[in-house]
GROMACS .gro file of C-alpha atoms in nm:
model
  420
    1MET     CA    1  -0.129   3.144   1.215
    2LYS     CA    2   0.113   2.891   1.073
    3LYS     CA    3  -0.127   2.605   1.154
    4THR     CA    4  -0.414   2.784   0.978
    5LEU     CA    5  -0.204   2.829   0.664
    6LEU     CA    6  -0.113   2.460   0.660
    7ILE     CA    7  -0.477   2.356   0.694
    8ALA     CA    8  -0.584   2.593   0.419
    9SER     CA    9  -0.315   2.458   0.190
   10ALA     CA   10  -0.426   2.099   0.251
   11LEU     CA   11  -0.788   2.185   0.182
   12LEU     CA   12  -0.693   2.356  -0.142
   13LEU     CA   13  -0.507   2.047  -0.262
   14ALA     CA   14  -0.795   1.823  -0.154
   15THR     CA   15  -1.043   2.027  -0.358
   16LEU     CA   16  -0.813   2.004  -0.657
   17THR     CA   17  -0.781   1.626  -0.634
   18TYR     CA   18  -1.156   1.578  -0.589
   19SER     CA   19  -1.233   1.777  -0.903
   20GLN     CA   20  -1.012   1.548  -1.108
   21TRP     CA   21  -1.173   1.215  -1.020
   22THR     CA   22  -1.320   1.077  -1.342
   23PRO     CA   23  -1.622   0.844  -1.306
   24ILE     CA   24  -1.584   0.512  -1.488
   25PRO     CA   25  -1.910   0.342  -1.586
   26VAL     CA   26  -1.910  -0.032  -1.655
   27GLU     CA   27  -2.204  -0.133  -1.872
   28ASN     CA   28  -2.415  -0.440  -1.801
   29THR     CA   29  -2.329  -0.446  -1.431
   30THR     CA   30  -2.555  -0.386  -1.132
   31SER     CA   31  -2.341  -0.506  -0.839
   32PRO     CA   32  -2.061  -0.307  -0.671
   33VAL     CA   33  -1.691  -0.325  -0.756
   34VAL     CA   34  -1.513  -0.494  -0.464
   35ALA     CA   35  -1.173  -0.588  -0.611
   36LEU     CA   36  -0.930  -0.410  -0.842
   37SER     CA   37  -0.599  -0.507  -0.997
   38GLY     CA   38  -0.393  -0.320  -1.250
   39MET     CA   39  -0.051  -0.314  -1.408
   40GLU     CA   40   0.090  -0.132  -1.707
   41GLY     CA   41  -0.211  -0.060  -1.931
   42THR     CA   42  -0.455  -0.326  -1.808
   43LEU     CA   43  -0.724  -0.287  -1.541
   44PHE     CA   44  -0.921  -0.574  -1.386
   45ALA     CA   45  -1.242  -0.507  -1.193
   46GLY     CA   46  -1.414  -0.771  -0.980
   47PHE     CA   47  -1.781  -0.737  -0.887
   48ASP     CA   48  -1.986  -0.886  -0.606
   49GLY     CA   49  -2.222  -1.065  -0.844
   50ASP     CA   50  -2.128  -0.960  -1.198
   51GLY     CA   51  -1.794  -1.138  -1.225
   52ILE     CA   52  -1.482  -0.989  -1.385
   53PHE     CA   53  -1.439  -0.716  -1.643
   54VAL     CA   54  -1.114  -0.597  -1.801
   55SER     CA   55  -1.014  -0.272  -1.970
   56SER     CA   56  -0.705  -0.188  -2.172
   57ASN     CA   57  -0.780   0.185  -2.204
   58ALA     CA   58  -0.809   0.308  -1.844
   59GLY     CA   59  -1.175   0.215  -1.815
   60ASP     CA   60  -1.306   0.386  -2.128
   61SER     CA   61  -1.436   0.049  -2.251
   62TRP     CA   62  -1.475  -0.292  -2.089
   63THR     CA   63  -1.486  -0.660  -2.179
   64ASP     CA   64  -1.668  -0.916  -1.965
   65ILE     CA   65  -1.424  -1.204  -1.909
   66SER     CA   66  -1.634  -1.390  -1.651
   67GLY     CA   67  -1.688  -1.666  -1.907
   68ASP     CA   68  -1.730  -2.007  -1.746
   69LEU     CA   69  -1.654  -1.879  -1.395
   70PRO     CA   70  -1.913  -2.068  -1.185
   71ASN     CA   71  -1.919  -1.811  -0.904
   72LYS     CA   72  -1.931  -1.443  -0.997
   73ASN     CA   73  -1.906  -1.307  -0.643
   74ILE     CA   74  -1.546  -1.186  -0.649
   75ASN     CA   75  -1.343  -1.128  -0.332
   76TYR     CA   76  -0.992  -1.094  -0.471
   77LEU     CA   77  -0.813  -1.029  -0.801
   78PHE     CA   78  -0.452  -1.024  -0.911
   79GLY     CA   79  -0.364  -0.975  -1.275
   80ALA     CA   80  -0.114  -0.796  -1.497
   81THR     CA   81  -0.252  -0.858  -1.847
   82THR     CA   82  -0.498  -1.102  -2.001
   83ASP     CA   83  -0.204  -1.258  -2.188
   84GLU     CA   84  -0.066  -1.385  -1.856
   85PRO     CA   85  -0.233  -1.593  -1.583
   86TYR     CA   86  -0.453  -1.392  -1.349
   87LEU     CA   87  -0.570  -1.515  -1.012
   88VAL     CA   88  -0.925  -1.490  -0.880
   89GLY     CA   89  -1.063  -1.549  -0.533
   90THR     CA   90  -1.440  -1.598  -0.530
   91GLN     CA   91  -1.701  -1.697  -0.275
   92GLY     CA   92  -1.695  -2.035  -0.450
   93GLY     CA   93  -1.324  -2.110  -0.467
   94PRO     CA   94  -0.993  -2.001  -0.626
   95PHE     CA   95  -0.961  -1.987  -1.005
   96VAL     CA   96  -0.687  -1.915  -1.258
   97GLY     CA   97  -0.766  -1.734  -1.582
   98GLY     CA   98  -0.558  -1.661  -1.889
   99ILE     CA   99  -0.386  -1.999  -1.927
  100ILE     CA  100  -0.641  -2.155  -2.165
  101ASN     CA  101  -0.687  -2.021  -2.517
  102GLY     CA  102  -0.934  -1.734  -2.513
  103ASN     CA  103  -1.053  -1.511  -2.232
  104GLY     CA  104  -1.323  -1.631  -2.002
  105GLN     CA  105  -1.198  -1.986  -1.950
  106TYR     CA  106  -1.088  -2.069  -1.599
  107VAL     CA  107  -0.904  -2.347  -1.420
  108ASN     CA  108  -1.064  -2.441  -1.089
  109ALA     CA  109  -0.786  -2.443  -0.828
  110THR     CA  110  -1.003  -2.567  -0.541
  111GLY     CA  111  -0.834  -2.908  -0.550
  112THR     CA  112  -0.871  -3.095  -0.223
  113GLY     CA  113  -0.830  -3.000   0.141
  114LEU     CA  114  -1.003  -2.662   0.157
  115PRO     CA  115  -1.269  -2.651   0.433
  116SER     CA  116  -1.389  -2.316   0.296
  117THR     CA  117  -1.414  -2.196  -0.063
  118ASP     CA  118  -1.480  -1.835   0.039
  119ILE     CA  119  -1.141  -1.712  -0.086
  120THR     CA  120  -1.016  -1.368   0.020
  121TYR     CA  121  -0.657  -1.404  -0.105
  122PHE     CA  122  -0.492  -1.616  -0.377
  123SER     CA  123  -0.131  -1.609  -0.491
  124LYS     CA  124   0.169  -1.811  -0.597
  125ALA     CA  125   0.476  -1.759  -0.381
  126ASP     CA  126   0.752  -1.822  -0.635
  127ASP     CA  127   1.024  -1.745  -0.380
  128VAL     CA  128   0.900  -2.025  -0.153
  129GLU     CA  129   0.951  -2.332  -0.374
  130GLU     CA  130   0.655  -2.232  -0.595
  131ILE     CA  131   0.392  -2.277  -0.328
  132TRP     CA  132   0.034  -2.169  -0.390
  133VAL     CA  133  -0.128  -1.975  -0.106
  134VAL     CA  134  -0.493  -1.895  -0.032
  135GLY     CA  135  -0.653  -1.695   0.245
  136THR     CA  136  -1.009  -1.777   0.345
  137ARG     CA  137  -1.290  -1.619   0.536
  138ASN     CA  138  -1.289  -1.772   0.887
  139GLN     CA  139  -1.072  -2.077   0.806
  140GLY     CA  140  -0.726  -1.920   0.778
  141VAL     CA  141  -0.438  -1.984   0.538
  142PHE     CA  142  -0.372  -2.287   0.318
  143THR     CA  143  -0.077  -2.379   0.098
  144ALA     CA  144  -0.031  -2.631  -0.184
  145LEU     CA  145   0.268  -2.746  -0.386
  146ASP     CA  146   0.264  -2.653  -0.754
  147ASN     CA  147   0.111  -2.970  -0.898
  148GLU     CA  148  -0.162  -3.029  -1.154
  149ASN     CA  149  -0.396  -3.143  -0.876
  150LEU     CA  150  -0.359  -2.905  -0.583
  151VAL     CA  151  -0.368  -3.058  -0.236
  152TRP     CA  152  -0.423  -2.783   0.020
  153ASN     CA  153  -0.281  -2.803   0.372
  154ALA     CA  154  -0.358  -2.571   0.662
  155ALA     CA  155  -0.083  -2.319   0.747
  156ASN     CA  156  -0.246  -2.176   1.059
  157SER     CA  157   0.006  -2.241   1.334
  158GLY     CA  158  -0.013  -1.936   1.560
  159LEU     CA  159  -0.355  -1.827   1.430
  160SER     CA  160  -0.689  -1.863   1.607
  161GLY     CA  161  -1.027  -1.693   1.642
  162ASN     CA  162  -1.069  -1.386   1.424
  163ALA     CA  163  -0.711  -1.425   1.303
  164LEU     CA  164  -0.848  -1.699   1.076
  165ASN     CA  165  -1.040  -1.434   0.884
  166ILE     CA  166  -0.780  -1.334   0.624
  167ASN     CA  167  -0.777  -0.990   0.461
  168GLY     CA  168  -0.448  -0.999   0.273
  169LEU     CA  169  -0.083  -1.102   0.257
  170SER     CA  170   0.234  -0.922   0.154
  171GLY     CA  171   0.599  -1.018   0.157
  172TYR     CA  172   0.959  -0.919   0.101
  173SER     CA  173   1.224  -1.154  -0.036
  174ASP     CA  174   1.581  -1.124   0.090
  175ASP     CA  175   1.818  -1.359   0.271
  176ILE     CA  176   1.510  -1.435   0.483
  177ASP     CA  177   1.163  -1.415   0.327
  178THR     CA  178   0.927  -1.213   0.546
  179TRP     CA  179   0.549  -1.243   0.510
  180ALA     CA  180   0.291  -1.018   0.676
  181LEU     CA  181  -0.061  -1.158   0.713
  182CYS     CA  182  -0.356  -0.919   0.752
  183THR     CA  183  -0.642  -1.056   0.962
  184ASP     CA  184  -0.943  -0.948   1.164
  185ASN     CA  185  -0.736  -1.003   1.478
  186GLY     CA  186  -0.418  -0.821   1.389
  187ILE     CA  187  -0.103  -0.867   1.186
  188TYR     CA  188   0.106  -1.186   1.188
  189PHE     CA  189   0.454  -1.252   1.052
  190SER     CA  190   0.618  -1.562   0.908
  191GLN     CA  191   0.985  -1.611   0.823
  192ASN     CA  192   0.973  -1.990   0.791
  193GLN     CA  193   0.782  -2.044   0.466
  194PHE     CA  194   0.438  -2.032   0.631
  195ALA     CA  195   0.521  -2.306   0.884
  196GLY     CA  196   0.416  -2.075   1.167
  197TRP     CA  197   0.290  -1.725   1.238
  198THR     CA  198   0.404  -1.484   1.510
  199SER     CA  199   0.176  -1.211   1.641
  200GLY     CA  200   0.299  -0.858   1.575
  201ASN     CA  201   0.023  -0.677   1.761
  202ASN     CA  202   0.205  -0.528   2.058
  203GLY     CA  203   0.029  -0.199   2.139
  204LEU     CA  204  -0.258  -0.247   1.891
  205SER     CA  205  -0.615  -0.281   2.018
  206GLY     CA  206  -0.979  -0.249   1.915
  207ASP     CA  207  -1.029  -0.147   1.552
  208GLN     CA  208  -0.651  -0.133   1.510
  209LEU     CA  209  -0.659  -0.513   1.505
  210ILE     CA  210  -0.872  -0.520   1.189
  211VAL     CA  211  -0.581  -0.504   0.946
  212THR     CA  212  -0.680  -0.431   0.587
  213GLY     CA  213  -0.347  -0.382   0.412
  214SER     CA  214   0.026  -0.429   0.457
  215LEU     CA  215   0.346  -0.340   0.277
  216VAL     CA  216   0.679  -0.499   0.372
  217LEU     CA  217   0.992  -0.300   0.279
  218ASN     CA  218   1.277  -0.513   0.410
  219THR     CA  219   1.270  -0.453   0.788
  220ILE     CA  220   0.992  -0.194   0.769
  221THR     CA  221   0.626  -0.294   0.760
  222ILE     CA  222   0.342  -0.046   0.705
  223ILE     CA  223  -0.018  -0.145   0.779
  224THR     CA  224  -0.362   0.005   0.739
  225THR     CA  225  -0.636  -0.083   0.987
  226HIS     CA  226  -0.988   0.021   1.081
  227GLY     CA  227  -0.823   0.227   1.355
  228GLY     CA  228  -0.544   0.404   1.168
  229ALA     CA  229  -0.215   0.346   0.986
  230PHE     CA  230   0.104   0.228   1.156
  231MET     CA  231   0.466   0.140   1.088
  232THR     CA  232   0.700  -0.107   1.259
  233GLN     CA  233   1.068  -0.182   1.230
  234ASP     CA  234   1.074  -0.486   1.459
  235LEU     CA  235   0.799  -0.719   1.327
  236GLY     CA  236   0.528  -0.560   1.536
  237GLN     CA  237   0.695  -0.550   1.876
  238SER     CA  238   0.648  -0.173   1.865
  239TRP     CA  239   0.445   0.047   1.633
  240LEU     CA  240   0.481   0.407   1.522
  241PRO     CA  241   0.140   0.563   1.452
  242LEU     CA  242   0.129   0.739   1.115
  243ILE     CA  243  -0.240   0.839   1.107
  244ALA     CA  244  -0.460   0.770   1.408
  245ASP     CA  245  -0.829   0.687   1.444
  246VAL     CA  246  -0.921   0.656   1.075
  247LYS     CA  247  -1.089   0.358   0.910
  248PHE     CA  248  -0.866   0.249   0.621
  249ASN     CA  249  -0.960  -0.024   0.373
  250ALA     CA  250  -0.667  -0.017   0.131
  251LEU     CA  251  -0.296   0.061   0.112
  252VAL     CA  252  -0.140   0.140  -0.227
  253PHE     CA  253   0.219   0.222  -0.320
  254ALA     CA  254   0.247   0.400  -0.655
  255ILE     CA  255   0.523   0.543  -0.873
  256ASP     CA  256   0.480   0.819  -1.128
  257PHE     CA  257   0.705   0.689  -1.405
  258ASN     CA  258   0.724   1.032  -1.569
  259SER     CA  259   0.883   1.201  -1.268
  260GLY     CA  260   1.019   0.897  -1.085
  261GLN     CA  261   0.843   1.015  -0.768
  262ALA     CA  262   0.668   0.763  -0.542
  263ALA     CA  263   0.378   0.792  -0.299
  264PHE     CA  264   0.187   0.591  -0.041
  265PHE     CA  265  -0.194   0.607  -0.054
  266PHE     CA  266  -0.391   0.532   0.264
  267LEU     CA  267  -0.751   0.488   0.152
  268GLY     CA  268  -1.083   0.436   0.331
  269GLU     CA  269  -1.351   0.647   0.501
  270SER     CA  270  -1.094   0.926   0.485
  271SER     CA  271  -0.794   0.911   0.254
  272TYR     CA  272  -0.441   1.047   0.262
  273VAL     CA  273  -0.130   1.050   0.046
  274THR     CA  274   0.234   1.099   0.138
  275ASN     CA  275   0.569   1.075  -0.036
  276ASP     CA  276   0.782   1.082   0.278
  277LEU     CA  277   0.576   0.923   0.561
  278ILE     CA  278   0.603   1.255   0.744
  279SER     CA  279   0.354   1.492   0.583
  280PHE     CA  280   0.014   1.346   0.495
  281THR     CA  281  -0.217   1.529   0.255
  282SER     CA  282  -0.590   1.467   0.288
  283LEU     CA  283  -0.768   1.358  -0.030
  284VAL     CA  284  -1.134   1.434  -0.088
  285THR     CA  285  -1.287   1.135  -0.266
  286PRO     CA  286  -1.635   1.052  -0.400
  287GLY     CA  287  -1.703   0.821  -0.102
  288GLU     CA  288  -1.553   0.555   0.123
  289ILE     CA  289  -1.291   0.364  -0.074
  290ILE     CA  290  -1.313  -0.015  -0.049
  291ALA     CA  291  -1.067  -0.117  -0.323
  292ALA     CA  292  -0.786   0.050  -0.517
  293THR     CA  293  -0.508  -0.020  -0.764
  294THR     CA  294  -0.279   0.158  -1.008
  295SER     CA  295  -0.175   0.128  -1.369
  296ALA     CA  296   0.133   0.290  -1.519
  297THR     CA  297  -0.048   0.624  -1.528
  298ASP     CA  298  -0.361   0.623  -1.310
  299LEU     CA  299  -0.492   0.557  -0.962
  300PHE     CA  300  -0.823   0.368  -0.965
  301ILE     CA  301  -1.062   0.354  -0.670
  302ALA     CA  302  -1.390   0.177  -0.597
  303THR     CA  303  -1.624   0.343  -0.348
  304THR     CA  304  -1.921   0.214  -0.155
  305SER     CA  305  -2.263   0.375  -0.133
  306SER     CA  306  -2.363   0.543   0.193
  307LYS     CA  307  -2.702   0.677   0.301
  308SER     CA  308  -2.550   0.880   0.584
  309SER     CA  309  -2.320   1.075   0.349
  310ASN     CA  310  -2.560   1.061   0.052
  311THR     CA  311  -2.300   0.907  -0.178
  312SER     CA  312  -2.339   0.631  -0.434
  313GLY     CA  313  -2.074   0.370  -0.496
  314GLY     CA  314  -1.876   0.367  -0.816
  315LEU     CA  315  -1.545   0.335  -0.996
  316TYR     CA  316  -1.318   0.636  -1.051
  317ARG     CA  317  -0.972   0.723  -1.178
  318GLN     CA  318  -0.721   1.004  -1.144
  319PRO     CA  319  -0.373   1.050  -1.296
  320ILE     CA  320  -0.105   0.950  -1.046
  321SER     CA  321   0.106   1.242  -1.164
  322THR     CA  322  -0.164   1.490  -1.058
  323VAL     CA  323  -0.143   1.390  -0.693
  324ILE     CA  324   0.229   1.321  -0.671
  325THR     CA  325   0.323   1.645  -0.845
  326ALA     CA  326   0.096   1.839  -0.611
  327ILE     CA  327   0.232   1.690  -0.289
  328SER     CA  328   0.591   1.715  -0.414
  329ARG     CA  329   0.554   2.088  -0.481
  330PRO     CA  330   0.741   2.278  -0.207
  331ALA     CA  331   0.516   2.490   0.012
  332GLU     CA  332   0.584   2.856   0.074
  333SER     CA  333   0.747   2.909   0.411
  334ALA     CA  334   0.894   3.196   0.605
  335SER     CA  335   1.157   2.967   0.755
  336LEU     CA  336   1.516   3.075   0.714
  337ALA     CA  337   1.625   2.712   0.670
  338LYS     CA  338   1.468   2.442   0.454
  339LEU     CA  339   1.547   2.073   0.439
  340GLN     CA  340   1.431   1.887   0.129
  341GLN     CA  341   1.339   1.519   0.110
  342ASN     CA  342   1.637   1.301   0.028
  343ASN     CA  343   1.666   1.141  -0.314
  344PRO     CA  344   1.639   0.851  -0.367
  345ASN     CA  345   1.413   0.749  -0.081
  346PRO     CA  346   1.405   0.460   0.000
  347PHE     CA  347   1.779   0.416  -0.068
  348SER     CA  348   2.017   0.121  -0.053
  349GLN     CA  349   2.375   0.253  -0.084
  350SER     CA  350   2.368   0.632  -0.075
  351THR     CA  351   2.128   0.924  -0.095
  352SER     CA  352   2.153   1.300  -0.148
  353ILE     CA  353   2.014   1.556   0.096
  354ASN     CA  354   1.958   1.919  -0.004
  355TYR     CA  355   1.910   2.214   0.228
  356SER     CA  356   1.886   2.588   0.173
  357LEU     CA  357   1.950   2.894   0.388
  358LYS     CA  358   1.811   3.243   0.341
  359GLU     CA  359   2.093   3.375   0.557
  360SER     CA  360   2.439   3.248   0.643
  361ASP     CA  361   2.438   3.055   0.969
  362ILE     CA  362   2.602   2.791   1.186
  363VAL     CA  363   2.447   2.461   1.077
  364THR     CA  364   2.437   2.102   1.198
  365LEU     CA  365   2.288   1.821   0.991
  366LYS     CA  366   2.278   1.487   1.173
  367ILE     CA  367   2.133   1.143   1.109
  368TYR     CA  368   1.949   0.958   1.388
  369ASP     CA  369   1.791   0.614   1.409
  370ILE     CA  370   1.430   0.554   1.514
  371MET     CA  371   1.539   0.532   1.881
  372GLY     CA  372   1.697   0.878   1.868
  373ARG     CA  373   2.057   0.757   1.864
  374GLU     CA  374   2.298   0.966   1.657
  375ILE     CA  375   2.437   0.779   1.355
  376THR     CA  376   2.657   1.042   1.194
  377THR     CA  377   2.708   1.415   1.146
  378LEU     CA  378   2.698   1.534   0.786
  379VAL     CA  379   2.739   1.910   0.846
  380ASN     CA  380   2.878   2.092   1.150
  381GLY     CA  381   2.986   2.450   1.100
  382PHE     CA  382   2.933   2.765   0.898
  383SER     CA  383   2.718   2.750   0.582
  384ALA     CA  384   2.669   3.042   0.347
  385ALA     CA  385   2.325   3.154   0.232
  386GLY     CA  386   2.197   2.955  -0.064
  387ASN     CA  387   2.150   2.594  -0.166
  388HIS     CA  388   2.363   2.306  -0.040
  389GLN     CA  389   2.382   1.932  -0.108
  390VAL     CA  390   2.543   1.657   0.096
  391SER     CA  391   2.566   1.285   0.038
  392PHE     CA  392   2.483   1.025   0.301
  393GLU     CA  393   2.667   0.701   0.226
  394ASN     CA  394   2.641   0.402   0.455
  395ALA     CA  395   2.595   0.072   0.275
  396ASP     CA  396   2.646  -0.123   0.600
  397LEU     CA  397   2.368   0.061   0.782
  398PRO     CA  398   2.084  -0.177   0.879
  399ALA     CA  399   1.763  -0.139   0.683
  400GLY     CA  400   1.505   0.072   0.859
  401LEU     CA  401   1.375   0.420   0.933
  402TYR     CA  402   1.610   0.711   1.005
  403PHE     CA  403   1.583   1.085   1.059
  404ALA     CA  404   1.787   1.372   0.918
  405VAL     CA  405   1.773   1.676   1.147
  406LEU     CA  406   1.886   2.021   1.031
  407LYS     CA  407   1.950   2.281   1.301
  408THR     CA  408   2.047   2.646   1.279
  409LYS     CA  409   2.053   2.914   1.547
  410ASN     CA  410   1.677   2.972   1.532
  411ASN     CA  411   1.537   2.683   1.328
  412SER     CA  412   1.509   2.305   1.338
  413THR     CA  413   1.355   2.080   1.073
  414SER     CA  414   1.370   1.709   0.992
  415ILE     CA  415   1.290   1.447   0.730
  416LYS     CA  416   1.252   1.068   0.739
  417LEU     CA  417   1.487   0.843   0.543
  418ILE     CA  418   1.414   0.481   0.459
  419LYS     CA  419   1.711   0.246   0.416
  420GLU     CA  420   1.632  -0.069   0.216
   0.00000   0.00000   0.00000
């Protein structure tokens, strides 16, 4: 009966989120949206044939900024505002917009040394001596020093075959910079400024090797693939499955600035959202999601058309607060003991954990690492009925994934904690 109630609750939330997707038409376009980038109040949309459009009002109106872009088949976009440089990967090379007076004027960053101009990723790694980085379709990764005339050099040591088909790159800067490369043959890591790549695919196979998104949080890396979503704490030597056997095309981390709550969105043929990497709520969407981004207030998705599901592709938005508020709302439960998600999470120095009891009981609250080893005991003894809060402080604890387990005489419940 409990399982049925949980399923019904998830379906109710899914119906709610579907009803609040707002279609966003973009006039004077006929090709599909394949790339999205947003920050603050600006939204960039890249089309497979119609170039680039930008909106400063959540998609209510659009401006074509394709300008003198010689190739309007967009693969990749990264931009914050049109007042700052924005980076474009096209099927005809990498380009930089926003650095010449007036929108629609682009600097061709193809330079010399690129064997392929079919660009699937384009960025500037400021933490690595201001190196420019591109990912290509079937030719791998290339880097160039920040000069007026870019000279690209292959950075493919450790990559071969389908690993040269690049889908994305993410990184985390600390004492050691860690980069995670998404390819059609798995995930690869570099901690030596792109001089070499190490396979992190232990235990992954089949569609799980088509990696479409990654997020590096210090020692934790989360990936989406065509065969599910996974998390590792050891650079891919072992993987914890989060959601199995689902084709995902995008991974988005979003924060609702009104509430301060954060959420991970796993988006694709089916889509899910979570704020704790434990409970995943299914989202009903207008179709298979192929691109996504966020602004300060909204989640934007681009969907593809499908004859089998009778859906047409398009661009949609939904307030981030709608989803995050819904999944953060505590569910009704008959349990005599409840353990709430710690706050903040992730945390760096300390975090607070709240639990509540309907009846007085003998309670233990312990912290374990991902291998099941006990780290510390926060509570061990009698607790009166009501609400309780304890603080977990361990600044020297290695970054990673941990579990808080609350046990009473007849109940046991747990949450995941992420240490940055």
